[in-house]
Coordinates of C-alpha atoms in Angstrom, one line a residue:
Chain A
M1 CA 30.8 7.2 -12.7
T2 CA 30.6 7.3 -16.4
H3 CA 33.1 8.5 -18.6
S4 CA 30.9 11.4 -19.7
A5 CA 29.7 12.5 -16.4
A6 CA 33.5 12.8 -15.3
K7 CA 34.2 14.6 -18.3
R8 CA 30.9 17.1 -17.8
R9 CA 32.2 17.8 -14.0
K10 CA 35.5 19.0 -15.5
E11 CA 33.8 21.5 -17.6
P12 CA 31.6 23.5 -15.3
A13 CA 29.7 26.7 -16.5
P14 CA 32.0 29.6 -17.3
G15 CA 32.4 31.9 -14.5
M16 CA 32.4 29.5 -11.9
V17 CA 35.4 27.6 -12.8
E18 CA 37.7 28.9 -10.1
K19 CA 35.2 28.6 -7.2
R20 CA 33.9 25.3 -8.2
G21 CA 37.6 24.0 -8.7
L22 CA 38.8 24.9 -5.4
G23 CA 35.6 23.7 -3.6
L24 CA 36.0 20.4 -5.5
W25 CA 39.7 20.1 -4.4
F26 CA 39.0 21.0 -0.9
T27 CA 36.1 18.6 -0.4
H28 CA 38.5 15.8 -1.8
A29 CA 41.5 16.8 0.2
I30 CA 39.4 16.4 3.2
M31 CA 38.0 12.9 2.1
I32 CA 41.2 11.5 1.3
F33 CA 42.7 12.8 4.5
G34 CA 39.8 11.0 6.4
V35 CA 40.1 7.9 4.5
L36 CA 43.7 7.7 4.9
I37 CA 43.3 8.1 8.8
V38 CA 40.7 5.2 8.8
F39 CA 42.7 3.1 6.6
F40 CA 46.1 3.5 8.2
P41 CA 45.9 1.0 11.2
I42 CA 44.1 -1.6 8.7
W43 CA 47.2 -1.0 6.3
L44 CA 49.4 -1.4 9.3
A45 CA 47.7 -4.7 10.1
F46 CA 48.2 -5.7 6.7
V47 CA 51.9 -4.9 6.6
A48 CA 52.5 -6.7 9.8
S49 CA 51.0 -9.8 8.5
T50 CA 53.8 -9.9 5.6
I51 CA 56.8 -9.7 7.4
T52 CA 58.5 -11.7 10.2
Q53 CA 58.2 -11.8 13.9
P54 CA 61.8 -10.1 14.5
E55 CA 61.1 -7.7 12.0
I56 CA 57.6 -6.6 14.1
V57 CA 59.4 -6.3 17.3
S58 CA 62.4 -4.1 16.3
P59 CA 61.3 -0.5 16.1
P60 CA 60.9 1.4 13.8
M61 CA 58.3 -1.1 12.3
P62 CA 58.5 -1.1 8.4
L63 CA 55.9 0.7 6.4
W64 CA 55.7 -1.5 3.4
P65 CA 54.7 -5.1 3.0
G66 CA 57.3 -8.0 3.2
D67 CA 57.9 -11.1 1.7
Q68 CA 56.3 -13.4 4.1
F69 CA 52.6 -13.0 3.0
F70 CA 52.2 -16.6 1.8
T71 CA 54.1 -18.3 4.9
N72 CA 52.1 -16.0 7.4
Y73 CA 48.7 -16.6 5.8
K74 CA 49.2 -20.4 5.1
K75 CA 50.2 -20.6 8.6
A76 CA 47.2 -18.7 9.9
L77 CA 44.5 -20.6 7.8
F78 CA 46.0 -24.2 8.3
S79 CA 47.4 -24.4 11.7
G80 CA 46.9 -21.0 13.6
V81 CA 47.6 -20.6 17.2
N82 CA 45.1 -22.8 18.9
V83 CA 43.0 -23.9 16.1
P84 CA 43.5 -23.3 12.2
V85 CA 41.8 -20.1 11.2
A86 CA 40.0 -21.6 8.4
T87 CA 37.9 -23.6 11.2
M88 CA 37.1 -20.4 13.0
L89 CA 36.1 -18.7 9.8
F90 CA 33.7 -21.4 9.0
N91 CA 32.1 -21.2 12.7
S92 CA 31.8 -17.5 12.1
L93 CA 30.1 -17.9 9.0
V94 CA 27.9 -20.5 10.4
M95 CA 26.9 -18.4 13.2
A96 CA 26.6 -15.0 11.3
I97 CA 24.3 -16.6 8.5
G98 CA 22.5 -18.6 11.1
I99 CA 21.9 -15.4 12.9
A100 CA 21.1 -13.5 9.9
F101 CA 18.6 -16.2 8.5
G102 CA 16.9 -17.1 11.9
K103 CA 16.3 -13.3 12.6
I104 CA 15.0 -12.3 9.4
V105 CA 12.6 -15.7 9.4
I106 CA 11.3 -14.9 12.7
S107 CA 11.0 -11.4 12.6
L108 CA 9.1 -11.5 9.0
L109 CA 6.8 -14.2 10.5
S110 CA 5.9 -12.1 13.8
A111 CA 5.6 -9.1 11.9
F112 CA 3.2 -10.7 9.7
A113 CA 1.2 -11.9 12.7
I114 CA 1.2 -8.6 14.5
V115 CA -0.2 -6.6 11.3
Y116 CA -2.4 -8.8 9.6
F117 CA -3.9 -10.8 12.3
K118 CA -6.2 -10.0 15.4
F119 CA -5.7 -11.9 18.1
P120 CA -6.2 -11.6 21.9
G121 CA -3.1 -9.9 23.4
K122 CA -1.8 -8.7 20.2
M123 CA -0.4 -5.3 21.7
I124 CA 0.7 -7.0 24.5
F125 CA 2.9 -9.3 22.7
F126 CA 4.0 -6.4 20.3
W127 CA 5.1 -4.5 23.6
L128 CA 6.7 -7.4 25.0
I129 CA 9.1 -7.8 21.8
F130 CA 9.4 -4.0 21.7
L131 CA 10.6 -4.1 25.4
T132 CA 13.5 -6.7 24.6
L133 CA 15.0 -3.8 22.7
M134 CA 16.2 -2.6 25.9
L135 CA 17.8 -5.8 27.0
P136 CA 21.0 -6.3 25.1
V137 CA 22.7 -9.5 25.1
E138 CA 25.3 -8.4 27.9
V139 CA 22.1 -7.7 30.2
R140 CA 20.7 -11.2 30.3
I141 CA 23.8 -12.9 29.5
V142 CA 24.0 -14.9 32.6
P143 CA 20.3 -16.4 32.6
T144 CA 20.7 -17.0 29.1
Y145 CA 24.2 -18.8 29.7
Q146 CA 22.1 -20.8 32.3
V147 CA 19.5 -21.7 30.0
V148 CA 22.0 -22.8 27.2
A149 CA 24.1 -24.8 29.6
G150 CA 20.8 -26.6 31.0
F151 CA 20.2 -27.7 27.3
G152 CA 23.6 -28.7 26.8
M153 CA 24.2 -26.6 24.0
L154 CA 27.6 -25.3 25.2
N155 CA 30.3 -25.6 22.3
S156 CA 27.6 -26.0 19.7
Y157 CA 26.3 -24.0 16.7
G158 CA 22.9 -24.1 18.3
G159 CA 24.2 -22.5 21.2
L160 CA 25.9 -19.9 19.4
I161 CA 22.9 -18.8 17.3
L162 CA 19.8 -19.5 19.1
P163 CA 19.9 -17.0 22.0
L164 CA 20.7 -14.3 19.3
I165 CA 18.0 -15.3 16.9
A166 CA 15.0 -13.1 18.4
S167 CA 15.3 -9.7 17.1
A168 CA 12.9 -6.7 18.2
T169 CA 14.8 -4.3 15.6
A170 CA 13.9 -6.4 12.8
T171 CA 10.3 -7.3 13.9
F172 CA 9.8 -3.7 14.2
L173 CA 11.3 -3.0 10.9
F174 CA 9.2 -5.4 9.0
R175 CA 6.1 -4.3 11.2
Q176 CA 6.7 -0.7 9.8
F177 CA 7.0 -1.8 6.3
F178 CA 4.0 -4.2 6.3
M179 CA 1.8 -1.3 7.5
T180 CA 2.8 0.9 4.6
V181 CA 1.3 -1.8 2.3
P182 CA -2.0 -0.8 1.2
D183 CA -4.7 -2.9 3.0
E184 CA -6.5 -3.1 -0.4
L185 CA -3.4 -5.5 -1.6
A186 CA -4.3 -8.0 1.0
E187 CA -7.9 -7.6 0.1
A188 CA -7.4 -8.1 -3.6
A189 CA -5.4 -11.3 -2.6
R190 CA -8.2 -12.6 -0.5
V191 CA -10.6 -12.0 -3.1
D192 CA -8.2 -13.7 -5.7
G193 CA -8.4 -16.6 -3.3
A194 CA -5.0 -16.4 -1.6
R195 CA -5.0 -18.0 2.0
P196 CA -2.9 -15.8 4.5
M197 CA 0.5 -17.8 3.9
R198 CA -0.1 -17.6 0.2
F199 CA -0.3 -14.0 0.4
F200 CA 2.8 -13.8 2.6
W201 CA 4.8 -15.9 0.3
D202 CA 3.4 -14.8 -3.2
I203 CA 3.0 -11.0 -2.2
L204 CA 4.4 -9.8 1.0
F205 CA 7.7 -11.8 0.7
P206 CA 8.7 -10.5 -2.8
M207 CA 7.8 -7.1 -1.8
S208 CA 9.9 -7.0 1.2
R209 CA 13.0 -8.3 -0.8
T210 CA 15.0 -5.1 -0.6
N211 CA 14.4 -4.8 3.0
I212 CA 15.4 -8.1 3.5
A213 CA 18.7 -7.5 1.8
A214 CA 19.4 -4.5 3.8
L215 CA 18.6 -6.5 7.1
F216 CA 20.7 -9.3 6.1
V217 CA 23.8 -7.3 5.8
I218 CA 23.3 -5.5 8.9
L219 CA 22.5 -8.7 10.7
F220 CA 25.4 -10.7 9.1
I221 CA 27.8 -8.2 10.3
Y222 CA 26.2 -8.2 13.8
G223 CA 26.4 -12.0 13.9
W224 CA 29.8 -11.7 12.7
N225 CA 30.9 -9.3 15.3
Q226 CA 29.9 -11.0 18.2
Y227 CA 32.4 -11.2 21.0
L228 CA 31.4 -11.8 24.4
W229 CA 28.4 -14.6 23.8
P230 CA 30.9 -17.0 21.9
L231 CA 33.7 -16.5 24.3
L232 CA 31.2 -17.5 27.3
I233 CA 30.0 -20.7 25.8
T234 CA 32.6 -22.0 23.5
T235 CA 35.3 -23.5 25.7
D236 CA 36.6 -26.0 23.0
P237 CA 38.9 -24.0 20.6
E238 CA 37.3 -26.0 17.7
M239 CA 34.1 -24.1 18.2
N240 CA 35.8 -20.7 18.5
T241 CA 34.5 -17.9 16.2
I242 CA 37.0 -15.9 14.5
V243 CA 36.5 -12.4 16.3
M244 CA 36.8 -13.9 19.7
G245 CA 39.4 -16.2 18.4
I246 CA 42.0 -13.4 17.6
K247 CA 41.8 -12.6 21.3
Q248 CA 42.5 -16.2 22.4
M249 CA 45.7 -16.1 20.1
F250 CA 47.3 -13.6 22.6
P251 CA 49.5 -15.6 24.8
S252 CA 49.0 -15.6 28.4
G253 CA 52.1 -15.3 30.7
D254 CA 55.6 -15.2 29.3
D255 CA 55.0 -16.7 25.8
V256 CA 55.7 -14.6 22.9
A257 CA 53.0 -13.5 20.6
D258 CA 52.8 -14.7 17.0
W259 CA 52.1 -11.1 15.6
P260 CA 52.5 -12.0 12.0
V261 CA 49.9 -14.8 12.4
I262 CA 47.6 -12.7 14.5
M263 CA 47.7 -10.0 12.1
A264 CA 47.0 -12.1 9.3
T265 CA 44.0 -13.6 11.2
S266 CA 42.8 -9.8 11.8
I267 CA 42.8 -9.3 8.0
L268 CA 41.1 -12.3 7.1
A269 CA 38.3 -11.7 9.7
M270 CA 37.6 -8.3 7.9
I271 CA 37.3 -10.1 4.3
P272 CA 33.7 -11.8 4.6
P273 CA 31.8 -8.6 5.8
V274 CA 33.4 -6.7 3.3
I275 CA 32.4 -9.0 0.5
V276 CA 28.8 -9.1 2.0
V277 CA 28.6 -5.4 2.2
V278 CA 30.2 -4.8 -1.3
S279 CA 28.3 -7.6 -3.1
M280 CA 24.8 -6.4 -1.6
Q281 CA 25.4 -2.9 -1.6
K282 CA 23.0 -1.9 -4.6
L283 CA 20.2 -3.8 -2.7
F284 CA 21.3 -2.7 0.5
I285 CA 20.8 1.0 -0.5
R286 CA 17.9 0.5 -2.1
G287 CA 16.3 -1.3 0.8
L288 CA 17.1 1.6 3.0
V289 CA 15.9 4.3 0.8
D290 CA 13.0 3.5 -1.4
S291 CA 10.3 0.8 -1.0
E292 CA 8.5 -0.6 -3.8
K293 CA 4.6 -0.2 -3.5
Chain W
M1 CA -24.7 -14.7 -14.2
A2 CA -26.4 -14.2 -10.9
T3 CA -28.8 -12.3 -8.8
V4 CA -27.9 -10.5 -5.5
E5 CA -30.2 -10.1 -2.8
L6 CA -29.9 -7.7 0.3
N7 CA -32.3 -8.7 2.9
N8 CA -32.2 -6.2 5.8
V9 CA -28.4 -5.8 5.8
K10 CA -27.1 -4.1 8.8
K11 CA -23.6 -3.2 9.9
R12 CA -22.3 -2.5 13.2
F13 CA -18.7 -1.2 14.2
G14 CA -18.7 -2.0 18.1
L15 CA -21.9 -0.4 19.4
V16 CA -22.2 2.1 16.4
E17 CA -24.5 0.9 13.6
V18 CA -23.3 2.5 10.3
I19 CA -26.0 0.6 8.0
H20 CA -29.5 0.5 9.3
G21 CA -30.8 -2.2 7.0
V22 CA -30.8 -2.2 3.3
S23 CA -33.1 -4.3 1.2
T24 CA -33.0 -5.0 -2.7
K25 CA -33.1 -7.5 -5.2
I26 CA -30.6 -7.0 -8.2
V27 CA -31.6 -9.3 -11.2
D28 CA -29.3 -11.2 -13.2
G29 CA -26.9 -8.9 -15.6
E30 CA -27.9 -5.7 -14.0
F31 CA -25.7 -2.6 -13.5
I32 CA -26.5 -1.1 -10.0
V33 CA -24.8 2.1 -8.9
I34 CA -24.4 2.7 -5.0
V35 CA -24.2 6.6 -4.8
G36 CA -23.9 8.8 -1.8
P37 CA -21.8 11.1 -0.1
S38 CA -18.6 10.5 1.8
G39 CA -19.3 8.3 4.9
C40 CA -22.6 7.1 3.7
G41 CA -21.7 3.6 4.2
K42 CA -21.8 2.8 0.4
S43 CA -18.3 1.2 0.5
T44 CA -19.0 -0.6 3.5
L45 CA -22.2 -2.2 1.9
L46 CA -19.9 -3.2 -1.2
R47 CA -17.4 -4.8 0.9
M48 CA -20.0 -7.0 3.0
V49 CA -21.3 -8.4 -0.4
A50 CA -17.5 -9.0 -1.3
G51 CA -16.9 -10.7 2.2
L52 CA -14.3 -8.3 3.3
E53 CA -16.6 -7.0 6.1
S54 CA -18.8 -9.4 8.3
V55 CA -22.5 -8.9 8.3
S56 CA -23.9 -7.8 11.3
E57 CA -27.6 -8.5 10.9
G58 CA -29.6 -9.5 7.9
E59 CA -28.7 -11.7 4.9
I60 CA -26.7 -11.5 1.7
G61 CA -27.7 -14.0 -1.2
I62 CA -25.7 -14.2 -4.3
D63 CA -27.5 -16.7 -6.9
G64 CA -30.1 -17.7 -4.4
K65 CA -27.5 -18.8 -2.0
T66 CA -26.9 -17.1 1.5
V67 CA -23.1 -16.3 1.4
N68 CA -22.9 -14.6 4.9
D69 CA -20.4 -16.7 6.0
L70 CA -18.4 -17.5 2.8
E71 CA -14.8 -16.4 2.1
P72 CA -14.7 -13.7 -0.7
M73 CA -13.0 -16.7 -2.9
D74 CA -16.0 -18.7 -2.5
R75 CA -18.5 -16.1 -3.3
D76 CA -17.8 -16.1 -7.1
I77 CA -17.1 -12.4 -7.3
A78 CA -14.3 -10.1 -8.5
M79 CA -13.6 -6.8 -7.0
V80 CA -12.0 -3.7 -8.6
F81 CA -10.4 -1.3 -6.0
Q82 CA -10.2 2.4 -6.0
N83 CA -6.4 2.4 -5.9
Y84 CA -6.4 -0.6 -8.4
A85 CA -4.4 -2.7 -5.9
L86 CA -2.2 -4.4 -8.4
Y87 CA 0.6 -6.5 -6.9
P88 CA 3.7 -4.3 -7.8
H89 CA 6.1 -7.0 -8.1
M90 CA 4.2 -9.0 -10.7
S91 CA 3.8 -8.1 -14.5
V92 CA 0.5 -7.4 -16.0
R93 CA 0.3 -11.2 -17.2
E94 CA 1.0 -12.4 -13.7
N95 CA -1.4 -9.8 -12.1
M96 CA -4.2 -10.9 -14.2
G97 CA -3.6 -14.7 -13.8
Y98 CA -3.0 -14.6 -10.1
G99 CA -6.5 -15.6 -9.2
L100 CA -6.4 -18.5 -11.7
K101 CA -3.1 -19.8 -10.7
I102 CA -4.4 -20.1 -7.1
A103 CA -7.1 -21.9 -8.3
K104 CA -5.0 -24.3 -9.8
T105 CA -6.1 -23.8 -13.3
P106 CA -4.1 -25.4 -16.3
K107 CA -1.3 -23.2 -17.4
D108 CA -2.2 -23.0 -21.1
E109 CA -5.8 -22.4 -19.9
I110 CA -4.4 -19.2 -17.7
L111 CA -2.5 -18.1 -20.7
Q112 CA -5.7 -18.1 -22.9
K113 CA -7.6 -16.4 -20.7
V114 CA -5.3 -13.6 -19.9
D115 CA -4.8 -13.2 -23.5
A116 CA -8.4 -13.1 -24.3
A117 CA -8.8 -10.6 -21.4
A118 CA -5.8 -8.6 -22.7
K119 CA -7.3 -8.4 -26.1
L120 CA -10.7 -7.0 -24.7
L121 CA -9.0 -4.4 -22.8
Q122 CA -6.5 -3.4 -25.5
L123 CA -3.6 -4.6 -23.1
E124 CA -1.7 -7.0 -25.3
D125 CA 1.1 -4.7 -25.5
Y126 CA 1.5 -4.3 -22.1
L127 CA 1.4 -8.0 -20.4
E128 CA 4.9 -8.1 -19.9
R129 CA 5.4 -4.7 -17.9
R130 CA 5.0 -3.8 -14.2
P131 CA 2.2 -2.0 -12.8
R132 CA 4.4 1.0 -12.0
D133 CA 5.4 1.4 -15.5
L134 CA 1.6 1.9 -16.6
S135 CA -0.7 4.9 -16.7
G136 CA -3.5 5.4 -14.5
G137 CA -6.1 4.4 -17.1
Q138 CA -4.0 1.1 -18.1
R139 CA -3.7 0.3 -14.5
Q140 CA -7.3 0.6 -14.2
R141 CA -7.8 -1.7 -17.1
V142 CA -5.4 -4.2 -15.6
A143 CA -7.6 -4.3 -12.4
M144 CA -10.6 -4.9 -14.6
G145 CA -8.7 -7.7 -16.6
R146 CA -7.8 -9.4 -13.3
A147 CA -11.8 -9.4 -12.5
I148 CA -12.6 -10.4 -16.0
V149 CA -10.5 -13.5 -16.4
R150 CA -12.1 -15.2 -13.4
E151 CA -15.5 -15.0 -15.1
P152 CA -17.4 -14.0 -11.7
S153 CA -21.0 -14.2 -11.3
V154 CA -20.8 -10.4 -9.8
F155 CA -18.2 -7.6 -10.5
L156 CA -18.0 -5.1 -7.5
F157 CA -16.3 -1.8 -8.2
D158 CA -15.3 0.6 -5.4
E159 CA -15.0 3.9 -6.9
P160 CA -12.9 2.9 -9.5
L161 CA -12.6 6.1 -11.4
S162 CA -12.0 8.4 -8.5
N163 CA -8.0 8.5 -9.1
L164 CA -8.3 9.4 -12.8
D165 CA -8.4 12.8 -14.5
A166 CA -11.6 14.1 -15.7
K167 CA -11.3 13.2 -19.5
L168 CA -10.0 9.7 -18.8
R169 CA -13.0 9.1 -16.4
V170 CA -15.5 9.9 -19.0
Q171 CA -13.5 7.4 -21.3
M172 CA -13.4 4.8 -18.9
R173 CA -17.1 5.2 -17.6
L174 CA -17.9 4.4 -21.4
E175 CA -15.7 1.5 -21.5
I176 CA -16.9 -0.2 -18.1
R177 CA -20.3 0.3 -19.1
D178 CA -19.8 -1.3 -22.5
L179 CA -17.8 -4.0 -21.2
Q180 CA -20.5 -5.1 -18.6
A181 CA -23.0 -5.0 -21.4
R182 CA -20.9 -7.1 -23.6
L183 CA -20.3 -9.7 -20.8
G184 CA -23.6 -9.4 -19.1
I185 CA -22.3 -9.8 -15.5
T186 CA -24.2 -8.4 -12.7
T187 CA -22.4 -5.3 -11.3
L188 CA -22.5 -3.3 -8.2
Y189 CA -20.7 0.0 -8.6
V190 CA -19.8 2.3 -5.6
T191 CA -19.2 5.9 -6.5
H192 CA -19.6 9.3 -4.6
D193 CA -20.1 11.0 -8.2
Q194 CA -23.6 11.5 -9.2
V195 CA -23.0 12.0 -12.8
E196 CA -21.4 8.5 -12.7
A197 CA -24.7 7.3 -11.2
M198 CA -26.7 9.0 -13.7
T199 CA -24.8 7.9 -16.9
M200 CA -23.8 4.2 -15.7
A201 CA -26.8 2.7 -13.6
D202 CA -29.6 0.6 -14.7
R203 CA -31.0 1.2 -11.3
M204 CA -29.3 3.1 -8.6
I205 CA -29.4 2.9 -4.8
V206 CA -29.0 6.6 -3.4
M207 CA -27.7 6.0 0.2
N208 CA -27.4 8.5 3.2
A209 CA -26.2 8.3 6.6
G210 CA -26.4 4.2 6.4
R211 CA -30.1 4.3 4.7
A212 CA -31.0 3.6 1.2
E213 CA -33.0 6.6 0.4
Q214 CA -34.3 5.6 -2.8
I215 CA -33.7 2.7 -5.2
G216 CA -34.7 3.1 -8.8
T217 CA -33.5 4.0 -12.1
P218 CA -31.6 7.2 -12.7
L219 CA -34.6 8.9 -14.6
E220 CA -37.0 7.9 -11.7
V221 CA -34.9 9.4 -9.1
Y222 CA -34.1 12.5 -11.1
E223 CA -37.9 13.1 -11.9
T224 CA -39.6 11.6 -8.7
P225 CA -36.9 11.7 -5.9
Q226 CA -38.5 10.0 -2.9
T227 CA -36.7 12.1 -0.4
L228 CA -35.5 15.5 0.0
F229 CA -31.8 14.1 0.3
A230 CA -32.2 12.1 -3.0
A231 CA -33.7 15.1 -4.7
Q232 CA -31.0 17.5 -3.7
F233 CA -28.1 14.7 -4.3
I234 CA -28.9 13.9 -7.7
G235 CA -28.8 16.3 -10.4
S236 CA -26.2 19.1 -11.1
P237 CA -26.6 21.8 -10.0
S238 CA -28.7 20.7 -7.2
M239 CA -32.3 21.2 -6.8
N240 CA -33.4 24.5 -5.0
V241 CA -35.5 24.1 -1.7
F242 CA -37.4 26.3 0.3
E243 CA -39.7 26.1 3.1
T244 CA -43.1 27.6 2.4
T245 CA -47.0 26.8 2.9
V246 CA -49.4 25.4 0.6
A247 CA -53.1 25.9 0.9
D248 CA -55.7 25.3 -1.6
K249 CA -53.2 24.1 -4.4
T250 CA -51.7 27.5 -4.2
L251 CA -48.1 28.1 -2.8
S252 CA -46.8 31.3 -1.4
V253 CA -43.4 32.4 -2.3
G254 CA -42.5 35.6 -0.8
E255 CA -45.5 38.0 -1.8
A256 CA -46.3 35.9 -5.0
I257 CA -48.7 33.2 -5.2
I258 CA -48.4 30.5 -7.6
P259 CA -50.5 27.4 -8.6
A260 CA -49.4 24.1 -7.3
N261 CA -50.9 20.9 -8.3
T262 CA -50.3 18.7 -4.9
K263 CA -52.2 17.2 -2.2
A264 CA -50.0 18.6 0.4
Q265 CA -51.4 21.0 2.8
G266 CA -49.7 23.6 5.4
P267 CA -46.0 23.7 5.8
V268 CA -43.8 22.0 3.3
T269 CA -40.5 22.1 1.8
A270 CA -40.9 22.8 -1.9
G271 CA -38.2 22.1 -4.4
V272 CA -37.5 22.9 -8.2
R273 CA -34.6 22.2 -10.4
P274 CA -32.5 25.2 -11.5
E275 CA -32.9 24.0 -15.2
H276 CA -37.0 23.9 -15.0
I277 CA -37.3 27.5 -14.3
I278 CA -38.5 29.3 -17.3
A279 CA -37.4 33.0 -18.0
D280 CA -40.3 35.2 -18.2
E281 CA -40.7 38.9 -18.3
N282 CA -43.8 38.8 -16.6
G283 CA -43.3 35.8 -14.6
P284 CA -44.5 35.7 -10.8
L285 CA -41.2 35.0 -9.1
S286 CA -37.9 36.5 -9.4
I287 CA -34.2 36.1 -8.2
T288 CA -31.9 38.9 -7.2
V289 CA -28.5 37.7 -8.7
Q290 CA -25.4 37.4 -6.7
M291 CA -23.0 35.8 -9.0
G292 CA -23.0 34.2 -12.2
E293 CA -21.3 30.9 -13.6
P294 CA -21.1 30.9 -17.3
L295 CA -20.5 27.3 -18.5
G296 CA -20.9 28.1 -22.3
A297 CA -23.9 26.1 -23.2
N298 CA -25.9 27.6 -20.2
T299 CA -25.5 29.9 -17.5
L300 CA -25.7 29.5 -13.9
L301 CA -27.1 32.4 -11.9
H302 CA -27.0 32.2 -8.0
G303 CA -28.9 34.7 -5.8
R304 CA -31.7 34.9 -3.6
L305 CA -35.2 34.2 -4.2
G306 CA -37.5 37.3 -4.4
G307 CA -39.1 38.2 -1.2
T308 CA -37.5 35.4 0.7
S309 CA -33.8 35.0 2.1
D310 CA -33.5 31.7 0.3
A311 CA -30.6 30.8 -1.6
F312 CA -31.8 30.2 -5.2
T313 CA -30.1 29.0 -8.5
I314 CA -31.3 29.3 -12.0
S315 CA -29.9 27.8 -15.2
L316 CA -30.4 30.0 -18.5
P317 CA -29.5 28.6 -21.9
G318 CA -26.7 30.1 -23.6
V319 CA -24.8 33.0 -22.5
H320 CA -26.0 35.4 -20.2
H321 CA -23.9 38.2 -18.8
A322 CA -25.2 38.8 -15.2
V323 CA -24.7 42.0 -13.1
A324 CA -24.8 41.6 -9.3
G325 CA -27.9 42.9 -8.2
E326 CA -29.8 42.3 -11.3
V327 CA -33.5 40.9 -11.0
I328 CA -34.8 38.4 -13.3
R329 CA -38.2 37.3 -13.1
F330 CA -39.3 33.6 -14.0
S331 CA -42.0 31.3 -13.8
I332 CA -42.4 27.6 -13.0
N333 CA -44.5 24.8 -14.5
S334 CA -46.3 23.1 -11.5
K335 CA -45.4 19.8 -12.7
H336 CA -41.6 20.6 -11.9
L337 CA -42.4 21.4 -8.2
H338 CA -41.6 19.0 -5.8
F339 CA -43.2 18.6 -2.3
F340 CA -41.4 17.0 0.9
D341 CA -42.6 16.8 4.3
I342 CA -41.3 19.4 6.4
K343 CA -40.0 16.9 9.3
T344 CA -39.5 13.6 7.5
G345 CA -38.2 14.8 4.2
R346 CA -40.5 12.4 2.6
R347 CA -42.1 13.0 -0.9
I348 CA -45.7 14.2 -0.6

């Protein structure tokens, strides 16, 4: 909010001061309360990542950060429990970006085909794509595993990314967007001499960029948060992604859990999605609310 | 510069035939307006010339070459669309130069051609803007600029003025006409507005239900409409028509009998334009006024033709304060009477 806007808000029309003031306080109180509730566990995780193991296990647990920040985070990033967290972060990044990019490219192209071309079985293909919406990863996980194992893609980036790359949701979104683009635009491009792929690159792609940005944010987080699939196909700790890796850090049997390192890993796991959301927030919101036509 | 030839052009969507064979020859540099009501097939015809719709039957030739199977880009045409169809993410300059860019024209040549077109259309100050920052009239000019820079043989306009307000429409009408005259490019212009057709056309094609009812200069169509449809579609307010009988060069209207200089005989559809009646206290005909529309320069009076139940409109010069129920007598010069076959609607 700009300074002048803030000033204006503090000086409402005479006669409305009390009511408005009260309402403002009340809504803010509720919002702050909500934020505190949501934020508290994250704060606890952060606190736990800055103190020592004995401090955590002896109740009551402290509520303010300790002095072990650098020690714990250094340990997590470069040695970890099974594998350095830096490796897991990199794996997650490759997977999330791979999934987001792959899904966007494939769904852009399939939506382009469905909207702008006439071919036999067009509606059948569309509905087949649409049907896959009803089959989440978990439902088809056993046959998918079989296929990926058959291709020898266990413990590889290809195995992590490819099975998750087709997206009915994104195809559907782009289809809806393309259908709102006036037909005359395609015709004008045709008269101007643009072949279909030229039209796609020069006109459709730039017009979709806010949609692409919004989708990228959603898909990046989707990819980042994948848990079950990486858990199944990565047996080599070197290929673990961070979200499943946190779980792998939990000890089996009677070993002692290294809570400060686990908590530091959790905090680290949160940072990239937050960066993506915050840095693309403007484009993201524009992509969801308006389209340039 | 090119001629355009339509040779019995037909269009079918599935089994439904929407254009039933249109033939005409358009000479180099001519301004042709295709006019007709919504759904008469005028836009489809234009889109067939553009190459955006396939031709079901017949031939379309541009400059003596059959273009039926050519892509739009290979036909040497440029088209202006009803909603302008500007690329929203490109600046005015990029919009105008896009066709040249695809044709791999050298950059400095594009620059020069776009600048020249922008000067012609008074768009120089807007070249770096996006279409959404322009007014309707400016967008219209950009769309025309995009057509001009490509230096096509044929311009195609698809109802280009229907999204503009009335005043701007008149202005753009003149601008388009002037531009076409200066560039001398053969033009096909589709509109549903008969005023546009009358004022802009060298020749017009009056279309109805997929047929060309009449092809001719605006005044030809106005003065000697070949069909009942053309008679009623061209001219505002539209021609009065009524069914009657002709016997020995006389015409009975209600109880009145007036001379009619025609070879028609028996039952016919007769027509007379509202502006062609002569107010005359001793005239043989009369109208019982129901409603008046003062337009300032003239006054339209709507009512019933005396002795019949046919709706009739007359136009009187100047201001006339009409009262409902008033009876006004008038006469008609027989040269202003039109006669049409009662079954086919063709001129007799």
